């Protein structure tokens, strides 16, 4: 479903992503871990079509985009949009549209981008809001919601576009501890339903329960990949061990 | 030898420049110099820069001032002052006398001391040579007649039923606009008509000169010795024939000047100073209405055009983007006054003739558009970047992103500064008076000059401005409070 091949991205002299390659088959859940600044967010933005990269390629379903310095050149605006439509994204800071109610947030893109009627979009919104247990708060504005509630609306908003996969960038790390569980619950349910997911998170419980595989990123490079079992119990790499120790100890 | 010559010339010029500099530094009014206030800006044939040598002022009044000073054993020195401000500046003590085509009126007589007349002028109507519809002043009803603001001709037109006065600050523009067809006739003092219109092809005199009046010199009340000295000097110039020679040199001598010999008879000029303040209110209110309507239309234009420029700058290709930047920088880097001049007086040169109101709306609207664009830019930048990421990841096009996500949020940030800009525009709209629009400040100026009641009318006018801007200030601070981070 998702495939990355030799993704390379630089900012001047600095290499942010160093020849990253992996695949996420349909219906699988892959968790990405790694220290701060290792390039996790950058990787997700490249895959989601929000940030250009220099070399390599990203493929989601049948849609491919190449690095801007690759022989094929950067993708056209249309290809980029096609890719973005296939990959839903959920951000650490939710990024709900502040001037819209919960319902408006969810129906906005289905109506404006997919051309659904208001009625169709609302029906779809009711379903996805129900799924994240936010059906009762459709008329509220984001500012009046807790972080956990906002993040569940953000998940609903991306699901309303019926993407083929969803990319999560630390969806719970900006939340109060008591609301983390609700969001993880929604994500686990989504995983059970067979959604293809690429999740940057340091929630080990989620990785253990829901992930098929774990990728370890360090300084822009993919240093290790394996089942959660293996990565958490017996990582090959010294840096993985050091990182896990830091994360698990606090 | 050539080099030697050049050096000598350079030395001479430096010495001359030093002398000019010295002479130009303000010195206390002394018995040696008779300082006369006059407006040399486009003031031919009264006083104006010599076309051959623009640092040097010439004109029949320059000759007159020098002759008068000579009679009094003094030298003459010019002090530049806008014509409208001559009397207030005189009263304030900026110069000794005001000598600049000042008509004798009762209102002026009350405010300052006036000398015996030194010239008898009339009003001359000038029309386009090819326009047979105006043969004399009797035909001006329903016609747009240009004249100088605050002059006797202005008063005369105000009292002529049906005439539509169009008011100017300088005496070149009325004849130019007449030739361009923006006005139907020009009514101005005979010396001005003689200098600008008599020899201009395409224009002709219509009818005989009318409404004679007298030019006098204004002196501060209480300066009785100076008044006596000036009067004696005028009498002496008259007797010696020097006055005649000066006027003849400028082509201004005519039989009417015989009347200078017995200064007793006083032609009546209109009277506005005795009225109560309420008399002026409707006139000022009309000016305020023009200000308000003009500002509203100009602001709407600025808001729309500003948005277009902002979008060109953000979403435009390699052609539109630099174009938008260029336009914005040009507008912000040049004075509004200059822009108005170019739009109104300059564009006819390439065949674009706008009426004054359209030109004013365009000038103000385009000028403010550049500032609104910057507000939009700052406001759009103030929307968190995550909103863009979220919108794009949902498949929105840049156009949708701006229309549905960024602009609606930016508007909230932009409203308070935009309200402030509207207040600023309301005040800047007073600049359009230079292209003949009679808005509030110009109305004030006209009424104050003719009635000499600068202070009371000024306060009344200020009150009218406040009446318009204060609700906006309230709105702005209300918006600011409502949008403050909660
Ligand atoms: N616009 C940019 N200009 C220069 N460097 C950048 C830019 N954006 C990111 N970087 C650098 O890229 C590297 C990877 O950043 P990224 O945000 O992807 O890391 P991360 O693994 O998501 O970290 P965190 O856990 O803190 O979110 C960092 O070293 C960062 O400083
Ligand atoms: Mg990150």
Short mmCIF file of N, CA, C and O in Angstrom, two decimals, chain A residues 45 50 81 84-85 91 95-100 108-109 112-113 157 161, chain B residues 386-387 389-397 400 403-405 408-409 412:
data_model
loop_
_atom_site.label_atom_id
_atom_site.label_comp_id
_atom_site.label_asym_id
_atom_site.label_seq_id
_atom_site.Cartn_x
_atom_site.Cartn_y
_atom_site.Cartn_z
N UNK A 45 5.73 13.80 6.45
CA UNK A 45 5.30 14.88 5.54
C UNK A 45 5.67 14.57 4.09
O UNK A 45 4.94 14.91 3.17
N UNK A 50 3.25 16.57 1.67
CA UNK A 50 3.22 17.94 2.17
C UNK A 50 4.59 18.59 2.12
O UNK A 50 4.71 19.79 2.33
N UNK A 81 -1.89 16.09 -5.44
CA UNK A 81 -3.21 16.09 -4.82
C UNK A 81 -3.80 14.68 -4.75
O UNK A 81 -4.44 14.31 -3.77
N UNK A 84 -2.19 13.03 -1.86
CA UNK A 84 -2.70 13.55 -0.59
C UNK A 84 -4.09 12.99 -0.29
O UNK A 84 -4.44 12.77 0.88
N UNK A 85 -4.87 12.78 -1.34
CA UNK A 85 -6.21 12.24 -1.13
C UNK A 85 -6.16 10.80 -0.66
O UNK A 85 -7.05 10.34 0.05
N UNK A 91 -2.19 15.16 12.90
CA UNK A 91 -1.01 15.87 13.39
C UNK A 91 -0.98 15.93 14.92
O UNK A 91 -2.02 15.86 15.58
N UNK A 95 -4.58 20.67 14.45
CA UNK A 95 -4.82 21.58 13.32
C UNK A 95 -6.25 21.54 12.82
O UNK A 95 -6.50 21.54 11.61
N UNK A 96 -7.22 21.52 13.74
CA UNK A 96 -8.61 21.68 13.31
C UNK A 96 -8.79 23.10 12.79
O UNK A 96 -8.11 24.02 13.24
N UNK A 97 -9.70 23.28 11.83
CA UNK A 97 -9.97 24.63 11.32
C UNK A 97 -10.68 25.42 12.40
O UNK A 97 -11.81 25.11 12.79
N UNK A 98 -9.99 26.46 12.90
CA UNK A 98 -10.43 27.13 14.12
C UNK A 98 -11.75 27.88 13.94
O UNK A 98 -12.47 28.11 14.90
N UNK A 99 -12.04 28.27 12.69
CA UNK A 99 -13.23 29.09 12.47
C UNK A 99 -14.45 28.24 12.11
O UNK A 99 -15.47 28.77 11.71
N UNK A 100 -14.31 26.92 12.25
CA UNK A 100 -15.42 26.05 11.88
C UNK A 100 -15.81 25.15 13.05
O UNK A 100 -14.97 24.78 13.86
N UNK A 108 -16.24 19.84 5.40
CA UNK A 108 -15.64 20.84 4.51
C UNK A 108 -14.97 20.20 3.27
O UNK A 108 -15.34 20.50 2.14
N UNK A 109 -14.01 19.32 3.52
CA UNK A 109 -13.28 18.75 2.37
C UNK A 109 -14.15 17.81 1.54
O UNK A 109 -14.10 17.87 0.30
N UNK A 112 -16.12 20.34 -0.60
CA UNK A 112 -15.36 21.22 -1.49
C UNK A 112 -14.43 20.46 -2.42
O UNK A 112 -14.21 20.86 -3.55
N UNK A 113 -13.87 19.34 -1.89
CA UNK A 113 -12.87 18.63 -2.69
C UNK A 113 -13.49 17.47 -3.46
O UNK A 113 -13.24 17.30 -4.65
N UNK A 157 -12.11 13.80 10.72
CA UNK A 157 -12.01 14.66 9.54
C UNK A 157 -11.22 13.96 8.43
O UNK A 157 -11.60 14.00 7.26
N UNK A 161 -12.68 11.60 4.36
CA UNK A 161 -12.21 11.63 2.97
C UNK A 161 -11.99 10.22 2.43
O UNK A 161 -11.56 10.04 1.30
N UNK B 386 -0.02 25.12 10.56
CA UNK B 386 -0.68 23.82 10.59
C UNK B 386 -1.99 23.81 9.83
O UNK B 386 -2.40 22.78 9.29
N UNK B 387 -2.67 24.95 9.78
CA UNK B 387 -3.94 25.02 9.05
C UNK B 387 -3.71 24.71 7.57
O UNK B 387 -4.53 24.05 6.93
N UNK B 389 -1.15 22.88 6.34
CA UNK B 389 -0.83 21.45 6.25
C UNK B 389 -2.12 20.62 6.25
O UNK B 389 -2.29 19.72 5.43
N UNK B 390 -3.00 20.95 7.20
CA UNK B 390 -4.23 20.17 7.33
C UNK B 390 -5.06 20.28 6.06
O UNK B 390 -5.55 19.27 5.53
N UNK B 391 -5.20 21.51 5.55
CA UNK B 391 -6.04 21.71 4.36
C UNK B 391 -5.45 20.99 3.15
O UNK B 391 -6.17 20.32 2.41
N UNK B 392 -4.15 21.12 2.97
CA UNK B 392 -3.52 20.47 1.80
C UNK B 392 -3.62 18.95 1.91
O UNK B 392 -3.87 18.27 0.92
N UNK B 393 -3.44 18.43 3.13
CA UNK B 393 -3.48 16.98 3.28
C UNK B 393 -4.89 16.45 2.99
O UNK B 393 -5.06 15.28 2.70
N UNK B 394 -5.90 17.32 3.08
CA UNK B 394 -7.26 16.90 2.75
C UNK B 394 -7.52 17.04 1.26
O UNK B 394 -8.63 16.86 0.80
N UNK B 395 -6.50 17.43 0.50
CA UNK B 395 -6.64 17.50 -0.95
C UNK B 395 -7.11 18.85 -1.47
O UNK B 395 -7.49 18.97 -2.63
N UNK B 396 -7.11 19.88 -0.60
CA UNK B 396 -7.57 21.18 -1.08
C UNK B 396 -6.56 21.79 -2.05
O UNK B 396 -5.36 21.65 -1.86
N UNK B 397 -7.08 22.50 -3.04
CA UNK B 397 -6.20 23.26 -3.94
C UNK B 397 -5.79 24.55 -3.22
O UNK B 397 -6.44 24.95 -2.26
N UNK B 400 -8.73 26.86 -2.85
CA UNK B 400 -9.65 26.49 -1.78
C UNK B 400 -9.04 26.82 -0.42
O UNK B 400 -9.72 27.33 0.48
N UNK B 403 -9.42 30.51 0.08
CA UNK B 403 -10.79 30.99 0.13
C UNK B 403 -11.52 30.46 1.36
O UNK B 403 -12.25 31.19 2.03
N UNK B 404 -11.29 29.19 1.69
CA UNK B 404 -12.10 28.58 2.75
C UNK B 404 -11.40 28.57 4.11
O UNK B 404 -12.06 28.53 5.13
N UNK B 405 -10.08 28.55 4.12
CA UNK B 405 -9.37 28.34 5.39
C UNK B 405 -8.60 29.59 5.82
O UNK B 405 -8.80 30.12 6.92
N UNK B 408 -10.76 33.48 5.67
CA UNK B 408 -11.74 33.69 6.75
C UNK B 408 -11.07 33.87 8.11
O UNK B 408 -11.56 34.64 8.94
N UNK B 409 -9.95 33.18 8.35
CA UNK B 409 -9.29 33.36 9.64
C UNK B 409 -8.47 34.64 9.68
O UNK B 409 -8.38 35.30 10.72
N UNK B 412 -10.25 38.11 10.62
CA UNK B 412 -10.41 38.49 12.02
C UNK B 412 -9.20 39.29 12.52
O UNK B 412 -9.35 40.24 13.26
#
